[in-house]
mmCIF file with all atom_site columns, C-alpha atoms in Angstrom:
data_model
loop_
_atom_site.group_PDB
_atom_site.id
_atom_site.type_symbol
_atom_site.label_atom_id
_atom_site.label_alt_id
_atom_site.label_comp_id
_atom_site.label_asym_id
_atom_site.label_entity_id
_atom_site.label_seq_id
_atom_site.pdbx_PDB_ins_code
_atom_site.Cartn_x
_atom_site.Cartn_y
_atom_site.Cartn_z
_atom_site.occupancy
_atom_site.B_iso_or_equiv
_atom_site.pdbx_formal_charge
_atom_site.auth_seq_id
_atom_site.auth_comp_id
_atom_site.auth_asym_id
_atom_site.auth_atom_id
_atom_site.pdbx_PDB_model_num
ATOM 1   C CA . ARG A 1 1   ? -9.893  64.385 -71.143 1.00 92.00 ? 87  ARG A CA 1
ATOM 2   C CA . PHE A 1 2   ? -13.658 64.334 -71.217 1.00 94.00 ? 88  PHE A CA 1
ATOM 3   C CA . SER A 1 3   ? -15.946 64.666 -68.208 1.00 95.00 ? 89  SER A CA 1
ATOM 4   C CA . HIS A 1 4   ? -19.626 65.064 -67.334 1.00 96.00 ? 90  HIS A CA 1
ATOM 5   C CA . VAL A 1 5   ? -20.805 63.778 -70.721 1.00 96.00 ? 91  VAL A CA 1
ATOM 6   C CA . LYS A 1 6   ? -23.659 61.464 -71.703 1.00 97.00 ? 92  LYS A CA 1
ATOM 7   C CA . ASN A 1 7   ? -23.751 59.152 -74.711 1.00 98.00 ? 93  ASN A CA 1
ATOM 8   C CA . MET A 1 8   ? -20.389 60.011 -76.235 1.00 97.00 ? 94  MET A CA 1
ATOM 9   C CA . VAL A 1 9   ? -18.831 57.928 -79.037 1.00 98.00 ? 95  VAL A CA 1
ATOM 10  C CA . LEU A 1 10  ? -15.214 57.724 -80.234 1.00 98.00 ? 96  LEU A CA 1
ATOM 11  C CA . SER A 1 11  ? -15.255 55.680 -83.439 1.00 98.00 ? 97  SER A CA 1
ATOM 12  C CA . GLY A 1 12  ? -12.627 54.827 -86.049 1.00 98.00 ? 98  GLY A CA 1
ATOM 13  C CA . MET A 1 13  ? -10.028 57.194 -84.588 1.00 97.00 ? 99  MET A CA 1
ATOM 14  C CA . THR A 1 14  ? -6.249  56.845 -84.518 1.00 97.00 ? 100 THR A CA 1
ATOM 15  C CA . LEU A 1 15  ? -4.757  58.253 -81.310 1.00 96.00 ? 101 LEU A CA 1
ATOM 16  C CA . LYS A 1 16  ? -0.998  58.056 -81.656 1.00 92.00 ? 102 LYS A CA 1
ATOM 17  C CA . CYS A 1 17  ? 1.309   60.082 -79.491 1.00 88.00 ? 103 CYS A CA 1
ATOM 18  C CA . LYS A 1 18  ? 4.345   60.138 -77.250 1.00 85.00 ? 104 LYS A CA 1
ATOM 19  C CA . ARG A 1 19  ? 2.812   60.787 -73.864 1.00 79.00 ? 105 ARG A CA 1
ATOM 20  C CA . ASN A 1 20  ? 4.017   59.836 -70.398 1.00 82.00 ? 106 ASN A CA 1
ATOM 21  C CA . ASN A 1 21  ? 0.512   59.653 -68.982 1.00 88.00 ? 107 ASN A CA 1
ATOM 22  C CA . HIS A 1 22  ? -3.003  58.559 -69.933 1.00 92.00 ? 108 HIS A CA 1
ATOM 23  C CA . ILE A 1 23  ? -3.972  59.067 -73.559 1.00 94.00 ? 109 ILE A CA 1
ATOM 24  C CA . VAL A 1 24  ? -7.732  59.252 -72.916 1.00 96.00 ? 110 VAL A CA 1
ATOM 25  C CA . GLU A 1 25  ? -9.051  59.893 -69.381 1.00 95.00 ? 111 GLU A CA 1
ATOM 26  C CA . VAL A 1 26  ? -12.732 60.167 -68.497 1.00 96.00 ? 112 VAL A CA 1
ATOM 27  C CA . PRO A 1 27  ? -14.763 60.629 -65.286 1.00 95.00 ? 113 PRO A CA 1
ATOM 28  C CA . ASP A 1 28  ? -18.524 61.038 -64.886 1.00 96.00 ? 114 ASP A CA 1
ATOM 29  C CA . MET A 1 29  ? -19.441 59.420 -68.195 1.00 97.00 ? 115 MET A CA 1
ATOM 30  C CA . ASN A 1 30  ? -22.842 57.776 -68.611 1.00 98.00 ? 116 ASN A CA 1
ATOM 31  C CA . GLY A 1 31  ? -23.033 56.126 -71.986 1.00 98.00 ? 117 GLY A CA 1
ATOM 32  C CA . PHE A 1 32  ? -19.487 56.056 -73.440 1.00 98.00 ? 118 PHE A CA 1
ATOM 33  C CA . THR A 1 33  ? -18.450 54.021 -76.484 1.00 98.00 ? 119 THR A CA 1
ATOM 34  C CA . VAL A 1 34  ? -14.941 53.547 -77.890 1.00 98.00 ? 120 VAL A CA 1
ATOM 35  C CA . LYS A 1 35  ? -14.975 51.345 -80.995 1.00 98.00 ? 121 LYS A CA 1
ATOM 36  C CA . ASN A 1 36  ? -12.670 50.477 -83.869 1.00 98.00 ? 122 ASN A CA 1
ATOM 37  C CA . CYS A 1 37  ? -9.931  52.852 -82.710 1.00 98.00 ? 123 CYS A CA 1
ATOM 38  C CA . LYS A 1 38  ? -6.142  52.478 -82.752 1.00 98.00 ? 124 LYS A CA 1
ATOM 39  C CA . ILE A 1 39  ? -4.486  53.772 -79.603 1.00 97.00 ? 125 ILE A CA 1
ATOM 40  C CA . SER A 1 40  ? -0.737  53.827 -78.945 1.00 96.00 ? 126 SER A CA 1
ATOM 41  C CA . GLY A 1 41  ? 2.098   55.849 -77.531 1.00 92.00 ? 127 GLY A CA 1
ATOM 42  C CA . ASN A 1 42  ? 2.449   55.961 -73.722 1.00 91.00 ? 128 ASN A CA 1
ATOM 43  C CA . SER A 1 43  ? 4.817   53.031 -73.208 1.00 88.00 ? 129 SER A CA 1
ATOM 44  C CA . ARG A 1 44  ? 7.679   55.192 -71.885 1.00 79.00 ? 130 ARG A CA 1
ATOM 45  C CA . TYR A 1 45  ? 6.050   55.882 -68.520 1.00 71.00 ? 131 TYR A CA 1
ATOM 46  C CA . LEU A 1 46  ? 8.765   54.722 -66.115 1.00 74.00 ? 132 LEU A CA 1
ATOM 47  C CA . GLN A 1 47  ? 7.271   55.491 -62.702 1.00 82.00 ? 133 GLN A CA 1
ATOM 48  C CA . VAL A 1 48  ? 6.016   52.666 -60.488 1.00 88.00 ? 134 VAL A CA 1
ATOM 49  C CA . GLN A 1 49  ? 2.385   52.863 -61.565 1.00 86.00 ? 135 GLN A CA 1
ATOM 50  C CA . PRO A 1 50  ? 1.936   52.234 -65.308 1.00 90.00 ? 136 PRO A CA 1
ATOM 51  C CA . LYS A 1 51  ? -0.609  54.592 -66.854 1.00 92.00 ? 137 LYS A CA 1
ATOM 52  C CA . GLU A 1 52  ? -3.636  53.273 -68.715 1.00 95.00 ? 138 GLU A CA 1
ATOM 53  C CA . ALA A 1 53  ? -3.996  54.392 -72.318 1.00 96.00 ? 139 ALA A CA 1
ATOM 54  C CA . LEU A 1 54  ? -7.759  54.572 -71.707 1.00 97.00 ? 140 LEU A CA 1
ATOM 55  C CA . GLN A 1 55  ? -8.429  55.467 -68.083 1.00 96.00 ? 141 GLN A CA 1
ATOM 56  C CA . LEU A 1 56  ? -11.893 55.364 -66.517 1.00 97.00 ? 142 LEU A CA 1
ATOM 57  C CA . ASP A 1 57  ? -11.884 57.662 -63.510 1.00 95.00 ? 143 ASP A CA 1
ATOM 58  C CA . VAL A 1 58  ? -14.008 59.493 -60.949 1.00 95.00 ? 144 VAL A CA 1
ATOM 59  C CA . ALA A 1 59  ? -14.871 63.175 -60.762 1.00 94.00 ? 145 ALA A CA 1
ATOM 60  C CA . THR A 1 60  ? -12.967 64.133 -57.631 1.00 93.00 ? 146 THR A CA 1
ATOM 61  C CA . LYS A 1 61  ? -10.384 66.864 -57.252 1.00 91.00 ? 147 LYS A CA 1
ATOM 62  C CA . ALA A 1 62  ? -7.668  64.348 -56.410 1.00 90.00 ? 148 ALA A CA 1
ATOM 63  C CA . ALA A 1 63  ? -8.343  62.306 -59.543 1.00 89.00 ? 149 ALA A CA 1
ATOM 64  C CA . MET A 1 64  ? -9.365  64.943 -62.084 1.00 88.00 ? 150 MET A CA 1
ATOM 65  C CA . VAL A 1 65  ? -8.252  68.408 -61.076 1.00 88.00 ? 151 VAL A CA 1
ATOM 66  C CA . ASN A 1 66  ? -10.005 71.242 -62.951 1.00 88.00 ? 152 ASN A CA 1
ATOM 67  C CA . CYS A 1 67  ? -12.790 68.955 -64.224 1.00 88.00 ? 153 CYS A CA 1
ATOM 68  C CA . THR A 1 68  ? -15.561 70.465 -62.144 1.00 92.00 ? 154 THR A CA 1
ATOM 69  C CA . PRO A 1 69  ? -18.055 69.840 -60.685 1.00 94.00 ? 155 PRO A CA 1
ATOM 70  C CA . TYR A 1 70  ? -16.450 67.396 -58.280 1.00 94.00 ? 156 TYR A CA 1
ATOM 71  C CA . ASN A 1 71  ? -19.503 65.188 -57.905 1.00 94.00 ? 157 ASN A CA 1
ATOM 72  C CA . GLY A 1 72  ? -17.619 61.917 -57.334 1.00 94.00 ? 158 GLY A CA 1
ATOM 73  C CA . ARG A 1 73  ? -19.260 60.116 -60.226 1.00 95.00 ? 159 ARG A CA 1
ATOM 74  C CA . GLY A 1 74  ? -17.456 57.438 -62.173 1.00 96.00 ? 160 GLY A CA 1
ATOM 75  C CA . CYS A 1 75  ? -18.197 55.730 -65.482 1.00 97.00 ? 161 CYS A CA 1
ATOM 76  C CA . HIS A 1 76  ? -21.333 53.751 -66.308 1.00 98.00 ? 162 HIS A CA 1
ATOM 77  C CA . ASN A 1 77  ? -22.751 52.036 -69.380 1.00 98.00 ? 163 ASN A CA 1
ATOM 78  C CA . VAL A 1 78  ? -19.434 51.884 -71.221 1.00 98.00 ? 164 VAL A CA 1
ATOM 79  C CA . LEU A 1 79  ? -18.634 49.844 -74.355 1.00 98.00 ? 165 LEU A CA 1
ATOM 80  C CA . ILE A 1 80  ? -15.016 49.376 -75.474 1.00 98.00 ? 166 ILE A CA 1
ATOM 81  C CA . THR A 1 81  ? -14.941 47.129 -78.539 1.00 98.00 ? 167 THR A CA 1
ATOM 82  C CA . GLY A 1 82  ? -12.952 46.369 -81.669 1.00 98.00 ? 168 GLY A CA 1
ATOM 83  C CA . ASN A 1 83  ? -9.996  48.549 -80.722 1.00 98.00 ? 169 ASN A CA 1
ATOM 84  C CA . THR A 1 84  ? -6.269  47.910 -81.056 1.00 98.00 ? 170 THR A CA 1
ATOM 85  C CA . PHE A 1 85  ? -3.970  49.062 -78.255 1.00 98.00 ? 171 PHE A CA 1
ATOM 86  C CA . SER A 1 86  ? -0.233  48.785 -78.931 1.00 97.00 ? 172 SER A CA 1
ATOM 87  C CA . GLY A 1 87  ? 2.997   50.118 -77.464 1.00 95.00 ? 173 GLY A CA 1
ATOM 88  C CA . ILE A 1 88  ? 1.337   51.210 -74.214 1.00 95.00 ? 174 ILE A CA 1
ATOM 89  C CA . SER A 1 89  ? 1.906   51.098 -70.453 1.00 94.00 ? 175 SER A CA 1
ATOM 90  C CA . ARG A 1 90  ? -1.487  49.621 -69.565 1.00 95.00 ? 176 ARG A CA 1
ATOM 91  C CA . GLY A 1 91  ? -4.428  49.302 -71.915 1.00 97.00 ? 177 GLY A CA 1
ATOM 92  C CA . VAL A 1 92  ? -7.824  49.870 -70.323 1.00 98.00 ? 178 VAL A CA 1
ATOM 93  C CA . GLY A 1 93  ? -8.618  50.272 -66.663 1.00 94.00 ? 179 GLY A CA 1
ATOM 94  C CA . SER A 1 94  ? -9.386  52.179 -63.520 1.00 93.00 ? 180 SER A CA 1
ATOM 95  C CA . HIS A 1 95  ? -7.816  52.678 -60.130 1.00 78.00 ? 181 HIS A CA 1
ATOM 96  C CA . SER A 1 96  ? -9.391  52.476 -56.693 1.00 71.00 ? 182 SER A CA 1
ATOM 97  C CA . TYR A 1 97  ? -11.766 55.331 -56.244 1.00 66.00 ? 183 TYR A CA 1
ATOM 98  C CA . ALA A 1 98  ? -10.693 58.369 -54.254 1.00 73.00 ? 184 ALA A CA 1
ATOM 99  C CA . LYS A 1 99  ? -12.358 59.836 -51.187 1.00 84.00 ? 185 LYS A CA 1
ATOM 100 C CA . GLY A 1 100 ? -15.593 61.492 -52.198 1.00 89.00 ? 186 GLY A CA 1
ATOM 101 C CA . ALA A 1 101 ? -16.383 59.048 -55.011 1.00 92.00 ? 187 ALA A CA 1
ATOM 102 C CA . GLU A 1 102 ? -19.757 57.354 -55.329 1.00 94.00 ? 188 GLU A CA 1
ATOM 103 C CA . LYS A 1 103 ? -20.158 53.886 -53.817 1.00 92.00 ? 189 LYS A CA 1
ATOM 104 C CA . ASN A 1 104 ? -20.044 51.925 -57.082 1.00 94.00 ? 190 ASN A CA 1
ATOM 105 C CA . PRO A 1 105 ? -18.123 54.119 -59.512 1.00 95.00 ? 191 PRO A CA 1
ATOM 106 C CA . TYR A 1 106 ? -17.800 51.671 -62.421 1.00 97.00 ? 192 TYR A CA 1
ATOM 107 C CA . THR A 1 107 ? -20.845 49.684 -63.565 1.00 98.00 ? 193 THR A CA 1
ATOM 108 C CA . ASN A 1 108 ? -22.095 48.069 -66.761 1.00 98.00 ? 194 ASN A CA 1
ATOM 109 C CA . ILE A 1 109 ? -18.763 48.266 -68.579 1.00 98.00 ? 195 ILE A CA 1
ATOM 110 C CA . THR A 1 110 ? -18.061 45.897 -71.486 1.00 98.00 ? 196 THR A CA 1
ATOM 111 C CA . VAL A 1 111 ? -14.535 45.401 -72.843 1.00 98.00 ? 197 VAL A CA 1
ATOM 112 C CA . GLU A 1 112 ? -14.981 43.076 -75.798 1.00 98.00 ? 198 GLU A CA 1
ATOM 113 C CA . LYS A 1 113 ? -13.091 41.882 -78.890 1.00 98.00 ? 199 LYS A CA 1
ATOM 114 C CA . ASN A 1 114 ? -10.141 44.240 -78.504 1.00 98.00 ? 200 ASN A CA 1
ATOM 115 C CA . THR A 1 115 ? -6.484  43.488 -79.262 1.00 98.00 ? 201 THR A CA 1
ATOM 116 C CA . PHE A 1 116 ? -3.712  44.522 -76.871 1.00 98.00 ? 202 PHE A CA 1
ATOM 117 C CA . LYS A 1 117 ? -0.076  44.256 -77.979 1.00 98.00 ? 203 LYS A CA 1
ATOM 118 C CA . ASP A 1 118 ? 3.205   45.042 -76.245 1.00 96.00 ? 204 ASP A CA 1
ATOM 119 C CA . CYS A 1 119 ? 2.127   46.399 -72.861 1.00 96.00 ? 205 CYS A CA 1
ATOM 120 C CA . LYS A 1 120 ? 4.611   47.467 -70.193 1.00 94.00 ? 206 LYS A CA 1
ATOM 121 C CA . GLY A 1 121 ? 2.004   46.524 -67.581 1.00 95.00 ? 207 GLY A CA 1
ATOM 122 C CA . GLU A 1 122 ? -1.331  44.724 -67.530 1.00 97.00 ? 208 GLU A CA 1
ATOM 123 C CA . ALA A 1 123 ? -3.486  44.963 -70.659 1.00 98.00 ? 209 ALA A CA 1
ATOM 124 C CA . ILE A 1 124 ? -6.718  45.326 -68.667 1.00 98.00 ? 210 ILE A CA 1
ATOM 125 C CA . TYR A 1 125 ? -6.516  46.551 -65.072 1.00 97.00 ? 211 TYR A CA 1
ATOM 126 C CA . PHE A 1 126 ? -9.700  47.163 -63.137 1.00 95.00 ? 212 PHE A CA 1
ATOM 127 C CA . LEU A 1 127 ? -10.655 47.930 -59.566 1.00 95.00 ? 213 LEU A CA 1
ATOM 128 C CA . ASN A 1 128 ? -14.111 48.463 -58.077 1.00 94.00 ? 214 ASN A CA 1
ATOM 129 C CA . TRP A 1 129 ? -16.060 47.252 -61.112 1.00 97.00 ? 215 TRP A CA 1
ATOM 130 C CA . LYS A 1 130 ? -19.564 45.827 -60.749 1.00 97.00 ? 216 LYS A CA 1
ATOM 131 C CA . ASN A 1 131 ? -21.777 44.088 -63.328 1.00 98.00 ? 217 ASN A CA 1
ATOM 132 C CA . CYS A 1 132 ? -19.110 44.349 -66.019 1.00 98.00 ? 218 CYS A CA 1
ATOM 133 C CA . SER A 1 133 ? -17.875 42.034 -68.785 1.00 98.00 ? 219 SER A CA 1
ATOM 134 C CA . VAL A 1 134 ? -14.427 41.381 -70.271 1.00 98.00 ? 220 VAL A CA 1
ATOM 135 C CA . LEU A 1 135 ? -14.995 39.110 -73.264 1.00 98.00 ? 221 LEU A CA 1
ATOM 136 C CA . LYS A 1 136 ? -13.090 37.681 -76.239 1.00 98.00 ? 222 LYS A CA 1
ATOM 137 C CA . ASN A 1 137 ? -10.095 40.002 -76.059 1.00 98.00 ? 223 ASN A CA 1
ATOM 138 C CA . LYS A 1 138 ? -6.685  39.061 -77.452 1.00 98.00 ? 224 LYS A CA 1
ATOM 139 C CA . ILE A 1 139 ? -3.623  40.021 -75.438 1.00 98.00 ? 225 ILE A CA 1
ATOM 140 C CA . TYR A 1 140 ? -0.041  39.600 -76.649 1.00 98.00 ? 226 TYR A CA 1
ATOM 141 C CA . ASN A 1 141 ? 2.907   40.477 -74.425 1.00 97.00 ? 227 ASN A CA 1
ATOM 142 C CA . ALA A 1 142 ? 2.087   42.146 -71.126 1.00 97.00 ? 228 ALA A CA 1
ATOM 143 C CA . LYS A 1 143 ? 3.509   42.231 -67.600 1.00 96.00 ? 229 LYS A CA 1
ATOM 144 C CA . HIS A 1 144 ? 2.194   40.786 -64.334 1.00 96.00 ? 230 HIS A CA 1
ATOM 145 C CA . ALA A 1 145 ? -1.168  39.722 -65.819 1.00 97.00 ? 231 ALA A CA 1
ATOM 146 C CA . GLY A 1 146 ? -3.099  39.962 -69.030 1.00 98.00 ? 232 GLY A CA 1
ATOM 147 C CA . ILE A 1 147 ? -6.216  40.857 -67.034 1.00 98.00 ? 233 ILE A CA 1
ATOM 148 C CA . TYR A 1 148 ? -5.940  42.134 -63.453 1.00 97.00 ? 234 TYR A CA 1
ATOM 149 C CA . MET A 1 149 ? -9.078  42.479 -61.328 1.00 97.00 ? 235 MET A CA 1
ATOM 150 C CA . GLN A 1 150 ? -9.376  43.604 -57.718 1.00 95.00 ? 236 GLN A CA 1
ATOM 151 C CA . ASP A 1 151 ? -12.105 44.537 -55.227 1.00 95.00 ? 237 ASP A CA 1
ATOM 152 C CA . SER A 1 152 ? -14.854 43.868 -57.750 1.00 96.00 ? 238 SER A CA 1
ATOM 153 C CA . SER A 1 153 ? -18.013 41.763 -57.952 1.00 97.00 ? 239 SER A CA 1
ATOM 154 C CA . LEU A 1 154 ? -20.656 40.354 -60.282 1.00 98.00 ? 240 LEU A CA 1
ATOM 155 C CA . ASN A 1 155 ? -18.375 40.463 -63.316 1.00 98.00 ? 241 ASN A CA 1
ATOM 156 C CA . LYS A 1 156 ? -17.754 38.143 -66.275 1.00 98.00 ? 242 LYS A CA 1
ATOM 157 C CA . VAL A 1 157 ? -14.256 37.483 -67.640 1.00 98.00 ? 243 VAL A CA 1
ATOM 158 C CA . GLN A 1 158 ? -14.742 34.947 -70.407 1.00 98.00 ? 244 GLN A CA 1
ATOM 159 C CA . ASN A 1 159 ? -13.150 33.553 -73.561 1.00 98.00 ? 245 ASN A CA 1
ATOM 160 C CA . ASN A 1 160 ? -10.095 35.799 -73.607 1.00 98.00 ? 246 ASN A CA 1
ATOM 161 C CA . THR A 1 161 ? -6.845  34.690 -75.277 1.00 98.00 ? 247 THR A CA 1
ATOM 162 C CA . ILE A 1 162 ? -3.624  35.728 -73.553 1.00 98.00 ? 248 ILE A CA 1
ATOM 163 C CA . ALA A 1 163 ? -0.012  35.041 -74.565 1.00 97.00 ? 249 ALA A CA 1
ATOM 164 C CA . GLY A 1 164 ? 3.357   36.121 -73.203 1.00 97.00 ? 250 GLY A CA 1
ATOM 165 C CA . ILE A 1 165 ? 3.185   37.467 -69.652 1.00 97.00 ? 251 ILE A CA 1
ATOM 166 C CA . GLY A 1 166 ? 6.416   38.667 -68.090 1.00 95.00 ? 252 GLY A CA 1
ATOM 167 C CA . ALA A 1 167 ? 7.077   39.494 -64.444 1.00 94.00 ? 253 ALA A CA 1
ATOM 168 C CA . TYR A 1 168 ? 7.503   42.931 -62.943 1.00 92.00 ? 254 TYR A CA 1
ATOM 169 C CA . SER A 1 169 ? 10.917  43.725 -61.502 1.00 90.00 ? 255 SER A CA 1
ATOM 170 C CA . GLY A 1 170 ? 12.404  46.381 -59.270 1.00 90.00 ? 256 GLY A CA 1
ATOM 171 C CA . GLU A 1 171 ? 10.036  48.872 -57.638 1.00 90.00 ? 257 GLU A CA 1
ATOM 172 C CA . ARG A 1 172 ? 7.067   47.628 -59.621 1.00 91.00 ? 258 ARG A CA 1
ATOM 173 C CA . ALA A 1 173 ? 7.582   44.114 -58.252 1.00 90.00 ? 259 ALA A CA 1
ATOM 174 C CA . LYS A 1 174 ? 7.744   45.525 -54.697 1.00 91.00 ? 260 LYS A CA 1
ATOM 175 C CA . THR A 1 175 ? 4.432   47.308 -55.240 1.00 89.00 ? 261 THR A CA 1
ATOM 176 C CA . TYR A 1 176 ? 2.469   44.865 -57.393 1.00 90.00 ? 262 TYR A CA 1
ATOM 177 C CA . GLY A 1 177 ? 4.267   41.544 -56.972 1.00 87.00 ? 263 GLY A CA 1
ATOM 178 C CA . SER A 1 178 ? 6.091   39.366 -59.485 1.00 88.00 ? 264 SER A CA 1
ATOM 179 C CA . ASP A 1 179 ? 3.266   37.044 -60.542 1.00 92.00 ? 265 ASP A CA 1
ATOM 180 C CA . ARG A 1 180 ? 2.826   35.990 -64.158 1.00 95.00 ? 266 ARG A CA 1
ATOM 181 C CA . ALA A 1 181 ? -0.823  35.114 -64.732 1.00 97.00 ? 267 ALA A CA 1
ATOM 182 C CA . GLY A 1 182 ? -3.261  35.170 -67.579 1.00 97.00 ? 268 GLY A CA 1
ATOM 183 C CA . VAL A 1 183 ? -5.973  36.429 -65.226 1.00 98.00 ? 269 VAL A CA 1
ATOM 184 C CA . LEU A 1 184 ? -5.080  37.616 -61.715 1.00 97.00 ? 270 LEU A CA 1
ATOM 185 C CA . MET A 1 185 ? -7.892  37.988 -59.177 1.00 97.00 ? 271 MET A CA 1
ATOM 186 C CA . ARG A 1 186 ? -7.695  39.723 -55.801 1.00 95.00 ? 272 ARG A CA 1
ATOM 187 C CA . ASN A 1 187 ? -10.736 40.003 -53.572 1.00 95.00 ? 273 ASN A CA 1
ATOM 188 C CA . ILE A 1 188 ? -13.189 39.169 -56.339 1.00 97.00 ? 274 ILE A CA 1
ATOM 189 C CA . ASN A 1 189 ? -16.703 38.005 -55.460 1.00 97.00 ? 275 ASN A CA 1
ATOM 190 C CA . ARG A 1 190 ? -19.651 36.426 -57.288 1.00 98.00 ? 276 ARG A CA 1
ATOM 191 C CA . SER A 1 191 ? -17.935 36.566 -60.661 1.00 98.00 ? 277 SER A CA 1
ATOM 192 C CA . HIS A 1 192 ? -17.555 34.160 -63.580 1.00 98.00 ? 278 HIS A CA 1
ATOM 193 C CA . VAL A 1 193 ? -14.050 33.566 -64.948 1.00 98.00 ? 279 VAL A CA 1
ATOM 194 C CA . THR A 1 194 ? -14.473 30.896 -67.597 1.00 98.00 ? 280 THR A CA 1
ATOM 195 C CA . GLY A 1 195 ? -13.132 29.741 -70.939 1.00 98.00 ? 281 GLY A CA 1
ATOM 196 C CA . ASN A 1 196 ? -9.951  31.814 -70.926 1.00 98.00 ? 282 ASN A CA 1
ATOM 197 C CA . GLN A 1 197 ? -6.756  30.535 -72.553 1.00 98.00 ? 283 GLN A CA 1
ATOM 198 C CA . ALA A 1 198 ? -3.267  31.639 -71.601 1.00 98.00 ? 284 ALA A CA 1
ATOM 199 C CA . SER A 1 199 ? 0.277   30.754 -72.595 1.00 97.00 ? 285 SER A CA 1
ATOM 200 C CA . GLY A 1 200 ? 3.702   32.012 -71.600 1.00 96.00 ? 286 GLY A CA 1
ATOM 201 C CA . CYS A 1 201 ? 2.715   32.499 -67.946 1.00 96.00 ? 287 CYS A CA 1
ATOM 202 C CA . LYS A 1 202 ? 2.719   30.568 -64.660 1.00 94.00 ? 288 LYS A CA 1
ATOM 203 C CA . LYS A 1 203 ? -1.045  30.017 -64.448 1.00 95.00 ? 289 LYS A CA 1
ATOM 204 C CA . ALA A 1 204 ? -4.040  30.761 -66.604 1.00 97.00 ? 290 ALA A CA 1
ATOM 205 C CA . VAL A 1 205 ? -5.927  32.051 -63.541 1.00 97.00 ? 291 VAL A CA 1
ATOM 206 C CA . MET A 1 206 ? -4.545  32.998 -60.133 1.00 96.00 ? 292 MET A CA 1
ATOM 207 C CA . GLU A 1 207 ? -6.754  33.930 -57.196 1.00 94.00 ? 293 GLU A CA 1
ATOM 208 C CA . ASN A 1 208 ? -4.952  35.573 -54.274 1.00 86.00 ? 294 ASN A CA 1
ATOM 209 C CA . PRO A 1 209 ? -6.608  36.136 -51.911 1.00 87.00 ? 295 PRO A CA 1
ATOM 210 C CA . ALA A 1 210 ? -9.612  34.005 -52.703 1.00 87.00 ? 296 ALA A CA 1
ATOM 211 C CA . GLY A 1 211 ? -12.991 35.667 -52.995 1.00 90.00 ? 297 GLY A CA 1
ATOM 212 C CA . LYS A 1 212 ? -16.496 34.335 -52.443 1.00 93.00 ? 298 LYS A CA 1
ATOM 213 C CA . LYS A 1 213 ? -18.940 32.526 -54.711 1.00 96.00 ? 299 LYS A CA 1
ATOM 214 C CA . ASN A 1 214 ? -16.847 32.767 -57.867 1.00 97.00 ? 300 ASN A CA 1
ATOM 215 C CA . VAL A 1 215 ? -17.227 30.375 -60.798 1.00 97.00 ? 301 VAL A CA 1
ATOM 216 C CA . ILE A 1 216 ? -13.768 29.552 -62.174 1.00 97.00 ? 302 ILE A CA 1
ATOM 217 C CA . LYS A 1 217 ? -13.755 26.789 -64.780 1.00 97.00 ? 303 LYS A CA 1
ATOM 218 C CA . ARG A 1 218 ? -12.694 25.744 -68.281 1.00 97.00 ? 304 ARG A CA 1
ATOM 219 C CA . ASN A 1 219 ? -9.639  28.000 -68.191 1.00 98.00 ? 305 ASN A CA 1
ATOM 220 C CA . LYS A 1 220 ? -6.573  26.530 -69.888 1.00 96.00 ? 306 LYS A CA 1
ATOM 221 C CA . LYS A 1 221 ? -2.844  27.102 -69.676 1.00 95.00 ? 307 LYS A CA 1
ATOM 222 C CA . LEU A 1 222 ? -1.611  26.001 -73.086 1.00 91.00 ? 308 LEU A CA 1
ATOM 223 C CA . ARG A 1 223 ? 2.155   26.020 -72.425 1.00 81.00 ? 309 ARG A CA 1
#
């Protein structure tokens, strides 16, 4: 866990463990780069909410106990590129911000040219992101959606390749639903979702409920 840091870089690292939680968790980061790393080892998390291997979070007591000060700040100016995530619950993401968090806790985040393999949940799962980009990632074998986005705006999700999306079952299906989508959008506004390709799912892109002023085009379901 890292918190309250500016301009931090994790480069060329192998993070391999057996952990039933997040592998890397960060709140209040301004300028954070994770590049060319190999991250694996938290796929055994069996509770309803799968845990992200790389979790972007907010500096509140509820989210990050003992990481004082509790200033409510999230993560800004983040680059996640060239990494391989394998054998994980979820890959990269954030949850809805807790009480006391800043208004826009996740801005200017780029998730680009990463590979995600064998996820027990969604490869990329983000809530409350603004002015962010998810570009040219490759996702093989995930659940529910390759890329899940909710309550976010002014984002770009473009030219990602997604294959093999299974459905949640049991308690996870009751909580998250049993959809099987390449990209799943819920309450997304003024965003571009274009040029994505998906196979082994019901739809390349699903929007439920529909947002406002989104551009959704040139997405393909291959089979």
